[in-house]
Amino acid sequence: MRHPLDGPAGKPVSRDEGEGGAPEAIPHDEICDLEDRSWTERLLGWLAEPGLSGAAREEIVETLVVLDDPRAEAPLTGLLEAAALPDEVRAGAGRVLLGCGHVPAAPTLRRYWAGEDLVLRRHALRAMDLPEADLIAPVASDPEHPLHLDAICALDFDCEEPRLLVMKIAALGHADPRVRKAAADALAWDEPSIAEEELLLATGDADAEVAAAALKTLAAYPSQRCLRAVDALRRHASDRVQMEAEHTLRELCGPYSGFSFDGLSPAARQHVGSWMAPVRDLVAAGSEPEEHALLAPEIIFSGGRASPPSPALEDVAQGSAGALPGEAPQGEPSEDALSTEALLALYADLDGPWWERKDRFQVRFEDARHLAERQRVVAFLTAHPDRWVRGGAAQLFAGWNEVEALVRLTRDRNDLVRTSAIYWLCEVAPTPALAGLLWEHLQAPTTLRAHAVKTLSSYLMHARPEEALPRLVTLVREDRREGVRCAAVEGLGNLDAVAEVQALLPLLAEPPRVTWDVHLALLHVCEKLGVHPGKLDALREVDHAHVQAAIAPWMVTVAPVVAPGERAGT
C-alpha cells in the first residue's frame, strides 16, 4: 500500500504548511469530472490526516462522495469507529458514508446511539429516518439536548408526520441560529401550511443566514400575505437577505402568471381576477419584463403545485451520468462493442475513471451479443458491489422482463437501488402476482416520499381494479404520507372511480394535514371526471394561489352536490 501522500506515479504530493498541512495540487475538478477512483486510496489517507484545515478536509469529503467508491465503505467505517482519532477525522468519514448512501443497518444505528461515543451518537442521529422516530423525537423536542441540532437535521427529508413537523416549527425559535437555520431548511421538504406564520417571523431573524433560509422555504407558500412580506424584504439592510428575497419573489410570482382563462366561465374569471387584484402590482414587480403582458386582468395564475421530483427517480427515468442511469446514450460505435467476458471484466474493475463506464453502461449491456449469456450477466449485475450499477441494471432487467431479478433488487440494502427497481417494475408486463409484493413494500416503514409514490404507481400497474379501489380510498383517508395520499387520489381518477371520489369530497372542508396538495388533487380529479365537488365555502377564504386557481372552475352558481354515481351536467 502506497503512502497516502504519494502521487499517481509514486511521486510525493507537496504540502502547504499554511493550510494546516493540507496536501497541495489535488486536482479535485479533474477527479470528479472523470470519477477517477484511482485516487480513492490517497484521498482516504489524506482524510485521516489530523492536521488538515477544515476547508481542505471538506473538499476531500466532497470528492469522495462524488467518487462513491464502494471499496471505501469499509475503511471509512473504520475511521468513523476509531475512537482514538480526532473527532474531525471521524466526522468527515461519517459525512462521506452518509453522502454515498451507506446508512448503517438498524441494529448498528441503535448500537451507536446506545453507546457513550458522542461522534457515533451524532452519526447515528444524522443517519436515522422515520423508522427511528422513537429515538429522534425525544431529542428533537428537547431544545436543551446537546444533540438537538442533529435531531432537527435528521427530521429534514422523510419525517413529514404532523407530530414531527411541530418539532421542526418549534425549532425556528431556538436560541442557536444554527438550529433555526436547520429548521428552516428542513421545512422546505414538507412545506406544511401551519409553518407559514413562523417562517414569516423567521425572515426577520437577526442572523441573515436564518432569514435567507426562511425566505427560500417560503418560495413554496404562494399566499398574498407571503408576497407582501417578501416584497418588503427586497429593501432589507442585508445584501444576503435582499438577494434571497428577490429570488423568492420571482418564485412566488410564477403561479400568478402564464395561465390562460381559456375554458373558464365568466364567473370563474371574475373570481380569480377579483382574488388576484390586491397583489397584481407586486406580481408585476416580481415578474420578468417579458411576463408583464400576462398580468392583464384576463390572465391568471396556474393551478396545482407539482412536487419536486426525487433526484434519484429523475435520474432513473431520464438518465444521468453520475447518478442512476436511465435512457441509453445513443451512437455507440460498433467497433467499441465488447465481448461478454471483456464487458464483465471492465465493470468488475472498481478502479480508474468511471464516468465513461457509466455513460455507456446501458448501450453496452443491451448489445444483442450478450443475450446468450443473459443469466450470467443478470447474476453479475445483481450482485455488483456498486449501488450505481445495481440501480442501472433495473432498466436492463425491465427490458428483458427479468421480473425475479427486479424483485430481488426491491430488497436491496440501498434505497436508491430499491427505488430504481420499483420504478422499472412499472415497465414489465402486468402481473397480478406482483401486486401483493408491491402492496407489502408500500407498507414498509422505510418506503417514504418519492419511493412510496412510485411503489403505489407500480402497484396500480399490476393490481386488479376491484382490489385496488377500496385500498386507494383507505390510503387517502388514513395514510400518514402526503405524497401517497395524493397519488391515491390520482389513481382513483385514472380508474374513473366516480363513487369513490364522491365519498372523499368531505375532505375538502377539512384543514390540510400537511399541505393543500390532497385538496388540490381531489379538485383536479373532480374536474377530470366531471364530478361537482359541491360547496367550496371552506376553500374560498384560503390565502393560497393554487387553491384559488383550483376552485375557479367551480365558481359559478353553486350547484347542489351531485348524488353518488352521477356526474355534473347529467
Short mmCIF file of C-alpha atoms in Angstrom, two decimals, residues 21 94 108 118 181 201 299 330 356 420 476 485 499 537:
data_model
loop_
_atom_site.label_atom_id
_atom_site.label_comp_id
_atom_site.label_asym_id
_atom_site.label_seq_id
_atom_site.Cartn_x
_atom_site.Cartn_y
_atom_site.Cartn_z
CA GLY A 21 -0.81 20.52 6.44
CA GLY A 94 -19.17 9.84 8.56
CA THR A 108 -25.90 -0.83 14.17
CA LEU A 118 -20.51 11.26 21.03
CA LYS A 181 -31.44 27.67 10.04
CA LEU A 201 -41.43 35.63 11.56
CA ILE A 299 -54.80 36.28 -17.49
CA GLN A 330 -27.04 6.89 -28.42
CA GLU A 356 -17.20 6.73 -19.26
CA SER A 420 -34.87 2.12 -9.25
CA VAL A 476 -56.50 8.80 1.05
CA ARG A 485 -52.50 10.26 -0.33
CA ALA A 499 -68.41 6.93 -6.47
CA ASP A 537 -67.09 27.66 1.18
#
